[in-house]
């Protein structure tokens, strides 16, 4: 019992060191840059901190999946798993899509990954589903305009940012028939601010979205109220080159990492205290 009390005290003492950035009730925000660095993103100031290199070249999308795994997608279609604590990436050996890939999202209902692609000379952007178990790809449909950011909520509703029309789209992700490949939208909500170019979208709760956008070479984080389209500027991310993707790490995983980190730091401190002078 004494050891348990010491461990608990150690975790509490290490809280400021382990999670220096504010965390929402639903989890915390993680961003990815093209140079392969992942960051924890402050949901109050927008600042990106705690950089961890994944070693992935041209990292263009990340998403946290239902199997408690952070996935990353490179521009050549390589799919990676990423250690949230260290940033170390492992190539799964799977290649998805073709042409230019960007963005990655997890559908908790279908338990599948979704990603966007752009083909040379093609108009619009394609949405495709990838089944992690069967490794089958299903073409869902196409966006007519410059859509670069997608995310699901926890009920399986798909959202996207249309940069050209400055809209938040609620997307019907039923696969389109061959004779009509363009996606249909359940809602199109005008955004209150011209984002420039949105590159990351994360759904923390049904009424709380976050968007990273590059505007005049300044990467900014916004809070988005989905029913009204109201965008609130939180601040610059400070990430070199900006964030190409955002995802939410749910609270249970946050607490697990916190406990593991606290135990590790307490163990190190205990070793130092026992070391001979």
PDB file of C-alpha atoms in Angstrom:
ATOM      1  CA  UNK A   1       0.000   0.000   0.000  1.00  0.00           C
ATOM      2  CA  UNK A   2       2.888   2.345   0.786  1.00  0.00           C
ATOM      3  CA  UNK A   3       4.322   1.768  -2.699  1.00  0.00           C
ATOM      4  CA  UNK A   4       0.942   2.517  -4.288  1.00  0.00           C
ATOM      5  CA  UNK A   5       0.727   5.781  -2.335  1.00  0.00           C
ATOM      6  CA  UNK A   6       4.240   6.684  -3.458  1.00  0.00           C
ATOM      7  CA  UNK A   7       3.372   5.905  -7.081  1.00  0.00           C
ATOM      8  CA  UNK A   8       0.223   8.029  -6.910  1.00  0.00           C
ATOM      9  CA  UNK A   9       2.152  10.879  -5.328  1.00  0.00           C
ATOM     10  CA  UNK A  10       4.789  10.597  -8.021  1.00  0.00           C
ATOM     11  CA  UNK A  11       2.222  10.772 -10.808  1.00  0.00           C
ATOM     12  CA  UNK A  12       0.626  13.866  -9.263  1.00  0.00           C
ATOM     13  CA  UNK A  13       4.010  15.500  -8.778  1.00  0.00           C
ATOM     14  CA  UNK A  14       4.911  14.875 -12.410  1.00  0.00           C
ATOM     15  CA  UNK A  15       1.683  16.232 -13.881  1.00  0.00           C
ATOM     16  CA  UNK A  16       3.136  19.569 -14.983  1.00  0.00           C
ATOM     17  CA  UNK A  17       6.043  17.803 -16.692  1.00  0.00           C
ATOM     18  CA  UNK A  18       4.034  15.104 -18.412  1.00  0.00           C
ATOM     19  CA  UNK A  19       1.177  17.164 -19.793  1.00  0.00           C
ATOM     20  CA  UNK A  20       2.177  20.821 -19.945  1.00  0.00           C
ATOM     21  CA  UNK A  21      -0.601  21.613 -22.398  1.00  0.00           C
ATOM     22  CA  UNK A  22      -4.307  21.940 -21.538  1.00  0.00           C
ATOM     23  CA  UNK A  23      -6.417  18.852 -22.178  1.00  0.00           C
ATOM     24  CA  UNK A  24     -10.131  18.815 -22.979  1.00  0.00           C
ATOM     25  CA  UNK A  25     -12.575  16.509 -21.233  1.00  0.00           C
ATOM     26  CA  UNK A  26     -12.530  14.285 -24.316  1.00  0.00           C
ATOM     27  CA  UNK A  27      -8.766  14.026 -24.747  1.00  0.00           C
ATOM     28  CA  UNK A  28      -5.927  16.037 -26.182  1.00  0.00           C
ATOM     29  CA  UNK A  29      -4.961  17.362 -29.577  1.00  0.00           C
ATOM     30  CA  UNK A  30      -2.010  16.054 -31.602  1.00  0.00           C
ATOM     31  CA  UNK A  31      -0.725  17.664 -34.789  1.00  0.00           C
ATOM     32  CA  UNK A  32       1.647  16.496 -37.519  1.00  0.00           C
ATOM     33  CA  UNK A  33       4.028  18.474 -39.723  1.00  0.00           C
ATOM     34  CA  UNK A  34       5.283  17.476 -43.167  1.00  0.00           C
ATOM     35  CA  UNK A  35       8.843  17.088 -41.853  1.00  0.00           C
ATOM     36  CA  UNK A  36       7.664  14.081 -39.813  1.00  0.00           C
ATOM     37  CA  UNK A  37       7.352  15.799 -36.437  1.00  0.00           C
ATOM     38  CA  UNK A  38       4.299  15.299 -34.224  1.00  0.00           C
ATOM     39  CA  UNK A  39       3.274  17.809 -31.556  1.00  0.00           C
ATOM     40  CA  UNK A  40       0.892  18.192 -28.662  1.00  0.00           C
ATOM     41  CA  UNK A  41      -1.265  21.222 -29.480  1.00  0.00           C
ATOM     42  CA  UNK A  42      -2.477  23.679 -26.837  1.00  0.00           C
ATOM     43  CA  UNK A  43      -6.253  24.053 -27.151  1.00  0.00           C
ATOM     44  CA  UNK A  44      -6.118  27.439 -25.393  1.00  0.00           C
ATOM     45  CA  UNK A  45      -3.264  29.220 -27.194  1.00  0.00           C
ATOM     46  CA  UNK A  46      -2.901  27.073 -30.333  1.00  0.00           C
ATOM     47  CA  UNK A  47       0.805  26.584 -29.685  1.00  0.00           C
ATOM     48  CA  UNK A  48       2.405  23.282 -30.742  1.00  0.00           C
ATOM     49  CA  UNK A  49       4.801  21.811 -28.175  1.00  0.00           C
ATOM     50  CA  UNK A  50       6.591  18.635 -27.122  1.00  0.00           C
ATOM     51  CA  UNK A  51       7.964  17.874 -30.637  1.00  0.00           C
ATOM     52  CA  UNK A  52       8.748  14.195 -31.400  1.00  0.00           C
ATOM     53  CA  UNK A  53      10.329  13.129 -34.670  1.00  0.00           C
ATOM     54  CA  UNK A  54       8.722  10.151 -36.402  1.00  0.00           C
ATOM     55  CA  UNK A  55      11.377   9.914 -39.098  1.00  0.00           C
ATOM     56  CA  UNK A  56       8.619   9.828 -41.744  1.00  0.00           C
ATOM     57  CA  UNK A  57       9.374  11.847 -44.848  1.00  0.00           C
ATOM     58  CA  UNK A  58       6.482  14.001 -46.052  1.00  0.00           C
ATOM     59  CA  UNK A  59       3.987  13.091 -43.315  1.00  0.00           C
ATOM     60  CA  UNK A  60       0.647  14.289 -44.682  1.00  0.00           C
ATOM     61  CA  UNK A  61      -1.942  12.888 -42.300  1.00  0.00           C
ATOM     62  CA  UNK A  62      -2.441  11.321 -38.872  1.00  0.00           C
ATOM     63  CA  UNK A  63      -5.406   9.796 -37.087  1.00  0.00           C
ATOM     64  CA  UNK A  64      -6.013   7.984 -33.804  1.00  0.00           C
ATOM     65  CA  UNK A  65      -7.878   4.727 -34.433  1.00  0.00           C
ATOM     66  CA  UNK A  66     -10.191   2.611 -32.328  1.00  0.00           C
ATOM     67  CA  UNK A  67      -7.455   0.076 -31.592  1.00  0.00           C
ATOM     68  CA  UNK A  68      -5.616   2.787 -29.606  1.00  0.00           C
ATOM     69  CA  UNK A  69      -3.120   3.249 -32.418  1.00  0.00           C
ATOM     70  CA  UNK A  70      -1.891   6.475 -33.958  1.00  0.00           C
ATOM     71  CA  UNK A  71      -1.561   6.044 -37.732  1.00  0.00           C
ATOM     72  CA  UNK A  72       0.434   8.227 -40.093  1.00  0.00           C
ATOM     73  CA  UNK A  73       0.294   8.481 -43.884  1.00  0.00           C
ATOM     74  CA  UNK A  74       3.161   9.644 -46.073  1.00  0.00           C
ATOM     75  CA  UNK A  75       2.775  11.159 -49.525  1.00  0.00           C
ATOM     76  CA  UNK A  76       3.859   7.886 -51.184  1.00  0.00           C
ATOM     77  CA  UNK A  77       1.011   5.973 -49.524  1.00  0.00           C
ATOM     78  CA  UNK A  78       3.067   4.263 -46.828  1.00  0.00           C
ATOM     79  CA  UNK A  79       1.004   3.617 -43.702  1.00  0.00           C
ATOM     80  CA  UNK A  80       2.790   3.835 -40.342  1.00  0.00           C
ATOM     81  CA  UNK A  81       1.982   3.293 -36.696  1.00  0.00           C
ATOM     82  CA  UNK A  82       3.403   5.978 -34.409  1.00  0.00           C
ATOM     83  CA  UNK A  83       4.334   5.771 -30.737  1.00  0.00           C
ATOM     84  CA  UNK A  84       2.521   8.660 -29.051  1.00  0.00           C
ATOM     85  CA  UNK A  85       5.136   9.059 -26.334  1.00  0.00           C
ATOM     86  CA  UNK A  86       8.370   8.907 -28.334  1.00  0.00           C
ATOM     87  CA  UNK A  87       7.186   9.591 -31.880  1.00  0.00           C
ATOM     88  CA  UNK A  88       8.930   6.457 -33.171  1.00  0.00           C
ATOM     89  CA  UNK A  89       7.229   5.216 -36.352  1.00  0.00           C
ATOM     90  CA  UNK A  90       6.881   1.661 -37.650  1.00  0.00           C
ATOM     91  CA  UNK A  91       6.181   0.986 -41.324  1.00  0.00           C
ATOM     92  CA  UNK A  92       3.214  -1.415 -41.522  1.00  0.00           C
ATOM     93  CA  UNK A  93       4.298  -2.530 -44.989  1.00  0.00           C
ATOM     94  CA  UNK A  94       0.952  -1.390 -46.369  1.00  0.00           C
ATOM     95  CA  UNK A  95       0.673   1.069 -49.251  1.00  0.00           C
ATOM     96  CA  UNK A  96      -2.663   2.729 -49.862  1.00  0.00           C
ATOM     97  CA  UNK A  97      -3.965   4.792 -52.731  1.00  0.00           C
ATOM     98  CA  UNK A  98      -2.147   6.268 -55.695  1.00  0.00           C
ATOM     99  CA  UNK A  99      -1.177   9.689 -57.008  1.00  0.00           C
ATOM    100  CA  UNK A 100      -0.975  12.452 -54.359  1.00  0.00           C
ATOM    101  CA  UNK A 101      -2.307  11.391 -50.956  1.00  0.00           C
ATOM    102  CA  UNK A 102      -3.226  13.740 -48.161  1.00  0.00           C
ATOM    103  CA  UNK A 103      -5.196  13.603 -44.933  1.00  0.00           C
ATOM    104  CA  UNK A 104      -6.245  10.566 -42.924  1.00  0.00           C
ATOM    105  CA  UNK A 105      -9.333   9.952 -40.774  1.00  0.00           C
ATOM    106  CA  UNK A 106     -10.756   7.098 -38.701  1.00  0.00           C
ATOM    107  CA  UNK A 107     -14.409   6.066 -38.960  1.00  0.00           C
ATOM    108  CA  UNK A 108     -15.341   4.526 -35.569  1.00  0.00           C
ATOM    109  CA  UNK A 109     -18.502   2.919 -36.946  1.00  0.00           C
ATOM    110  CA  UNK A 110     -17.057   1.264 -40.055  1.00  0.00           C
ATOM    111  CA  UNK A 111     -13.742   0.761 -38.217  1.00  0.00           C
ATOM    112  CA  UNK A 112     -11.853   1.863 -41.301  1.00  0.00           C
ATOM    113  CA  UNK A 113      -9.446   4.554 -42.455  1.00  0.00           C
ATOM    114  CA  UNK A 114     -10.410   7.218 -44.974  1.00  0.00           C
ATOM    115  CA  UNK A 115      -7.997   9.295 -47.024  1.00  0.00           C
ATOM    116  CA  UNK A 116      -7.952  11.882 -49.800  1.00  0.00           C
ATOM    117  CA  UNK A 117      -6.116  11.754 -53.128  1.00  0.00           C
ATOM    118  CA  UNK A 118      -5.543  14.101 -56.035  1.00  0.00           C
ATOM    119  CA  UNK A 119      -4.796  12.720 -59.498  1.00  0.00           C
ATOM    120  CA  UNK A 120      -2.646  14.688 -61.975  1.00  0.00           C
ATOM    121  CA  UNK A 121      -4.844  16.749 -64.271  1.00  0.00           C
ATOM    122  CA  UNK A 122      -8.022  15.672 -62.490  1.00  0.00           C
ATOM    123  CA  UNK A 123     -10.592  18.119 -61.182  1.00  0.00           C
ATOM    124  CA  UNK A 124     -11.611  17.646 -57.588  1.00  0.00           C
ATOM    125  CA  UNK A 125     -10.374  15.382 -54.809  1.00  0.00           C
ATOM    126  CA  UNK A 126     -11.211  11.715 -54.217  1.00  0.00           C
ATOM    127  CA  UNK A 127     -12.302  10.097 -50.945  1.00  0.00           C
ATOM    128  CA  UNK A 128     -11.420   6.428 -50.381  1.00  0.00           C
ATOM    129  CA  UNK A 129     -12.019   3.983 -47.518  1.00  0.00           C
ATOM    130  CA  UNK A 130      -9.361   1.461 -46.467  1.00  0.00           C
ATOM    131  CA  UNK A 131     -10.231  -1.623 -44.397  1.00  0.00           C
ATOM    132  CA  UNK A 132      -7.337  -2.404 -42.052  1.00  0.00           C
ATOM    133  CA  UNK A 133      -8.365  -6.054 -41.656  1.00  0.00           C
ATOM    134  CA  UNK A 134      -8.988  -7.043 -45.278  1.00  0.00           C
ATOM    135  CA  UNK A 135      -6.760  -4.313 -46.800  1.00  0.00           C
ATOM    136  CA  UNK A 136      -9.521  -3.633 -49.318  1.00  0.00           C
ATOM    137  CA  UNK A 137     -10.006  -0.128 -50.680  1.00  0.00           C
ATOM    138  CA  UNK A 138     -13.434   1.278 -51.529  1.00  0.00           C
ATOM    139  CA  UNK A 139     -13.872   4.418 -53.587  1.00  0.00           C
ATOM    140  CA  UNK A 140     -16.463   6.587 -51.851  1.00  0.00           C
ATOM    141  CA  UNK A 141     -16.728   9.583 -54.157  1.00  0.00           C
ATOM    142  CA  UNK A 142     -15.245  12.912 -55.135  1.00  0.00           C
ATOM    143  CA  UNK A 143     -15.253  16.494 -53.909  1.00  0.00           C
ATOM    144  CA  UNK A 144     -15.593  19.060 -56.688  1.00  0.00           C
ATOM    145  CA  UNK A 145     -13.504  21.693 -54.936  1.00  0.00           C
ATOM    146  CA  UNK A 146     -10.431  22.181 -52.747  1.00  0.00           C
ATOM    147  CA  UNK A 147     -11.189  19.932 -49.809  1.00  0.00           C
ATOM    148  CA  UNK A 148      -8.098  19.004 -47.806  1.00  0.00           C
ATOM    149  CA  UNK A 149      -9.321  18.338 -44.269  1.00  0.00           C
ATOM    150  CA  UNK A 150     -11.581  15.505 -43.084  1.00  0.00           C
ATOM    151  CA  UNK A 151     -12.574  14.081 -39.697  1.00  0.00           C
ATOM    152  CA  UNK A 152     -15.253  11.843 -38.164  1.00  0.00           C
ATOM    153  CA  UNK A 153     -17.125  12.384 -34.932  1.00  0.00           C
ATOM    154  CA  UNK A 154     -17.690   9.479 -32.541  1.00  0.00           C
ATOM    155  CA  UNK A 155     -21.007   8.596 -34.213  1.00  0.00           C
ATOM    156  CA  UNK A 156     -19.420   8.087 -37.628  1.00  0.00           C
ATOM    157  CA  UNK A 157     -20.482  11.397 -39.193  1.00  0.00           C
ATOM    158  CA  UNK A 158     -17.893  12.698 -41.664  1.00  0.00           C
ATOM    159  CA  UNK A 159     -16.974  16.386 -41.829  1.00  0.00           C
ATOM    160  CA  UNK A 160     -14.759  18.249 -44.286  1.00  0.00           C
ATOM    161  CA  UNK A 161     -13.519  21.782 -44.911  1.00  0.00           C
ATOM    162  CA  UNK A 162     -14.121  23.211 -48.386  1.00  0.00           C
ATOM    163  CA  UNK A 163     -11.387  25.817 -48.827  1.00  0.00           C
ATOM    164  CA  UNK A 164     -12.720  27.205 -52.103  1.00  0.00           C
ATOM    165  CA  UNK A 165     -16.280  27.831 -50.928  1.00  0.00           C
ATOM    166  CA  UNK A 166     -15.337  28.424 -47.248  1.00  0.00           C
ATOM    167  CA  UNK A 167     -17.755  25.811 -45.925  1.00  0.00           C
ATOM    168  CA  UNK A 168     -17.907  23.122 -43.267  1.00  0.00           C
ATOM    169  CA  UNK A 169     -19.363  20.105 -45.058  1.00  0.00           C
ATOM    170  CA  UNK A 170     -21.300  17.272 -43.444  1.00  0.00           C
ATOM    171  CA  UNK A 171     -20.604  14.472 -45.899  1.00  0.00           C
ATOM    172  CA  UNK A 172     -22.728  11.489 -46.890  1.00  0.00           C
ATOM    173  CA  UNK A 173     -20.013   8.820 -47.062  1.00  0.00           C
ATOM    174  CA  UNK A 174     -22.195   6.212 -48.761  1.00  0.00           C
ATOM    175  CA  UNK A 175     -20.231   4.960 -51.811  1.00  0.00           C
ATOM    176  CA  UNK A 176     -21.373   6.794 -54.919  1.00  0.00           C
ATOM    177  CA  UNK A 177     -22.700   4.950 -58.020  1.00  0.00           C
ATOM    178  CA  UNK A 178     -20.406   4.723 -61.076  1.00  0.00           C
ATOM    179  CA  UNK A 179     -22.523   7.170 -63.091  1.00  0.00           C
ATOM    180  CA  UNK A 180     -22.448   9.910 -60.419  1.00  0.00           C
ATOM    181  CA  UNK A 181     -19.168   9.987 -58.571  1.00  0.00           C
ATOM    182  CA  UNK A 182     -19.550  13.290 -56.723  1.00  0.00           C
ATOM    183  CA  UNK A 183     -20.333  13.176 -53.023  1.00  0.00           C
ATOM    184  CA  UNK A 184     -23.560  14.465 -51.534  1.00  0.00           C
ATOM    185  CA  UNK A 185     -23.660  16.710 -48.469  1.00  0.00           C
ATOM    186  CA  UNK A 186     -26.073  16.520 -45.556  1.00  0.00           C
ATOM    187  CA  UNK A 187     -25.213  20.093 -44.571  1.00  0.00           C
ATOM    188  CA  UNK A 188     -23.087  22.986 -45.844  1.00  0.00           C
ATOM    189  CA  UNK A 189     -22.294  25.513 -43.125  1.00  0.00           C
ATOM    190  CA  UNK A 190     -20.630  28.829 -44.094  1.00  0.00           C
ATOM    191  CA  UNK A 191     -17.487  29.601 -42.104  1.00  0.00           C
ATOM    192  CA  UNK A 192     -17.250  32.950 -40.332  1.00  0.00           C
ATOM    193  CA  UNK A 193     -13.589  33.502 -41.300  1.00  0.00           C
ATOM    194  CA  UNK A 194     -11.555  33.036 -44.466  1.00  0.00           C
ATOM    195  CA  UNK A 195      -9.102  30.381 -43.276  1.00  0.00           C
ATOM    196  CA  UNK A 196      -6.730  30.716 -46.190  1.00  0.00           C
ATOM    197  CA  UNK A 197      -6.045  26.997 -46.577  1.00  0.00           C
ATOM    198  CA  UNK A 198      -7.263  24.537 -43.936  1.00  0.00           C
ATOM    199  CA  UNK A 199      -4.925  21.564 -43.561  1.00  0.00           C
ATOM    200  CA  UNK A 200      -6.086  19.825 -40.390  1.00  0.00           C
ATOM    201  CA  UNK A 201      -9.488  19.101 -38.829  1.00  0.00           C
ATOM    202  CA  UNK A 202     -10.206  17.379 -35.510  1.00  0.00           C
ATOM    203  CA  UNK A 203     -13.531  16.639 -33.811  1.00  0.00           C
ATOM    204  CA  UNK A 204     -13.136  16.622 -30.037  1.00  0.00           C
ATOM    205  CA  UNK A 205     -16.859  16.554 -29.231  1.00  0.00           C
ATOM    206  CA  UNK A 206     -20.103  17.082 -31.141  1.00  0.00           C
ATOM    207  CA  UNK A 207     -19.888  20.827 -30.492  1.00  0.00           C
ATOM    208  CA  UNK A 208     -16.095  21.309 -30.478  1.00  0.00           C
ATOM    209  CA  UNK A 209     -13.956  21.150 -33.608  1.00  0.00           C
ATOM    210  CA  UNK A 210     -10.406  22.384 -34.193  1.00  0.00           C
ATOM    211  CA  UNK A 211      -8.918  23.526 -37.492  1.00  0.00           C
ATOM    212  CA  UNK A 212      -5.311  24.255 -38.430  1.00  0.00           C
ATOM    213  CA  UNK A 213      -4.907  26.559 -41.414  1.00  0.00           C
ATOM    214  CA  UNK A 214      -2.094  28.225 -43.310  1.00  0.00           C
ATOM    215  CA  UNK A 215      -2.758  31.894 -44.029  1.00  0.00           C
ATOM    216  CA  UNK A 216       0.001  34.049 -45.590  1.00  0.00           C
ATOM    217  CA  UNK A 217       2.621  31.524 -44.423  1.00  0.00           C
ATOM    218  CA  UNK A 218       1.344  31.744 -40.829  1.00  0.00           C
ATOM    219  CA  UNK A 219      -0.023  28.486 -39.393  1.00  0.00           C
ATOM    220  CA  UNK A 220      -2.987  29.168 -37.111  1.00  0.00           C
ATOM    221  CA  UNK A 221      -5.273  27.082 -34.885  1.00  0.00           C
ATOM    222  CA  UNK A 222      -8.979  27.831 -34.654  1.00  0.00           C
ATOM    223  CA  UNK A 223     -11.837  26.498 -32.557  1.00  0.00           C
ATOM    224  CA  UNK A 224     -14.909  25.823 -34.713  1.00  0.00           C
ATOM    225  CA  UNK A 225     -18.540  25.737 -33.615  1.00  0.00           C
ATOM    226  CA  UNK A 226     -20.016  23.311 -36.180  1.00  0.00           C
ATOM    227  CA  UNK A 227     -23.670  24.339 -36.127  1.00  0.00           C
ATOM    228  CA  UNK A 228     -22.984  28.036 -36.774  1.00  0.00           C
ATOM    229  CA  UNK A 229     -19.606  27.942 -38.528  1.00  0.00           C
ATOM    230  CA  UNK A 230     -18.187  30.381 -35.989  1.00  0.00           C
ATOM    231  CA  UNK A 231     -14.381  30.251 -35.960  1.00  0.00           C
ATOM    232  CA  UNK A 232     -12.406  31.556 -32.989  1.00  0.00           C
ATOM    233  CA  UNK A 233      -8.705  32.210 -33.490  1.00  0.00           C
ATOM    234  CA  UNK A 234      -6.657  30.575 -30.719  1.00  0.00           C
ATOM    235  CA  UNK A 235      -3.213  31.550 -31.989  1.00  0.00           C
ATOM    236  CA  UNK A 236      -0.258  30.533 -34.160  1.00  0.00           C
ATOM    237  CA  UNK A 237       0.932  26.938 -33.815  1.00  0.00           C
ATOM    238  CA  UNK A 238       4.590  27.868 -34.177  1.00  0.00           C
ATOM    239  CA  UNK A 239       5.241  24.590 -36.009  1.00  0.00           C
ATOM    240  CA  UNK A 240       7.849  25.044 -38.771  1.00  0.00           C
ATOM    241  CA  UNK A 241       6.042  24.693 -42.087  1.00  0.00           C
ATOM    242  CA  UNK A 242       2.721  24.369 -40.273  1.00  0.00           C
ATOM    243  CA  UNK A 243       0.584  21.375 -39.313  1.00  0.00           C
ATOM    244  CA  UNK A 244      -0.603  19.060 -42.086  1.00  0.00           C
ATOM    245  CA  UNK A 245      -2.936  17.072 -39.863  1.00  0.00           C
ATOM    246  CA  UNK A 246      -4.757  17.041 -36.533  1.00  0.00           C
ATOM    247  CA  UNK A 247      -6.235  14.240 -34.467  1.00  0.00           C
ATOM    248  CA  UNK A 248      -7.714  13.743 -31.021  1.00  0.00           C
ATOM    249  CA  UNK A 249      -6.301  11.235 -28.551  1.00  0.00           C
ATOM    250  CA  UNK A 250      -9.263  10.125 -26.390  1.00  0.00           C
ATOM    251  CA  UNK A 251      -9.126  10.566 -22.640  1.00  0.00           C
ATOM    252  CA  UNK A 252      -8.593   6.877 -21.637  1.00  0.00           C
ATOM    253  CA  UNK A 253      -5.398   6.764 -23.713  1.00  0.00           C
ATOM    254  CA  UNK A 254      -4.358  10.105 -22.247  1.00  0.00           C
ATOM    255  CA  UNK A 255      -4.702   8.795 -18.710  1.00  0.00           C
ATOM    256  CA  UNK A 256      -2.858   5.587 -19.555  1.00  0.00           C
ATOM    257  CA  UNK A 257       0.100   7.503 -20.967  1.00  0.00           C
ATOM    258  CA  UNK A 258       0.030   9.789 -17.953  1.00  0.00           C
ATOM    259  CA  UNK A 259       0.194   6.870 -15.543  1.00  0.00           C
ATOM    260  CA  UNK A 260       2.964   5.152 -17.474  1.00  0.00           C
ATOM    261  CA  UNK A 261       4.959   8.355 -17.660  1.00  0.00           C
ATOM    262  CA  UNK A 262       4.520   9.052 -13.970  1.00  0.00           C
ATOM    263  CA  UNK A 263       5.583   5.533 -13.015  1.00  0.00           C
ATOM    264  CA  UNK A 264       8.663   5.788 -15.235  1.00  0.00           C
ATOM    265  CA  UNK A 265       9.741   9.120 -13.769  1.00  0.00           C
ATOM    266  CA  UNK A 266       9.135   7.890 -10.227  1.00  0.00           C
ATOM    267  CA  UNK A 267      11.220   4.781 -10.920  1.00  0.00           C
ATOM    268  CA  UNK A 268      14.078   6.911 -12.210  1.00  0.00           C
ATOM    269  CA  UNK A 269      13.895   9.174  -9.186  1.00  0.00           C
ATOM    270  CA  UNK A 270      13.908   6.142  -6.883  1.00  0.00           C
ATOM    271  CA  UNK A 271      17.017   4.767  -8.596  1.00  0.00           C
ATOM    272  CA  UNK A 272      18.810   8.084  -8.182  1.00  0.00           C
ATOM    273  CA  UNK A 273      17.937   8.222  -4.491  1.00  0.00           C
ATOM    274  CA  UNK A 274      19.442   4.764  -3.970  1.00  0.00           C
ATOM    275  CA  UNK A 275      22.605   5.480  -5.949  1.00  0.00           C
ATOM    276  CA  UNK A 276      25.771   5.767  -3.816  1.00  0.00           C
ATOM    277  CA  UNK A 277      27.020   9.302  -3.232  1.00  0.00           C
TER     278      UNK A 277
END
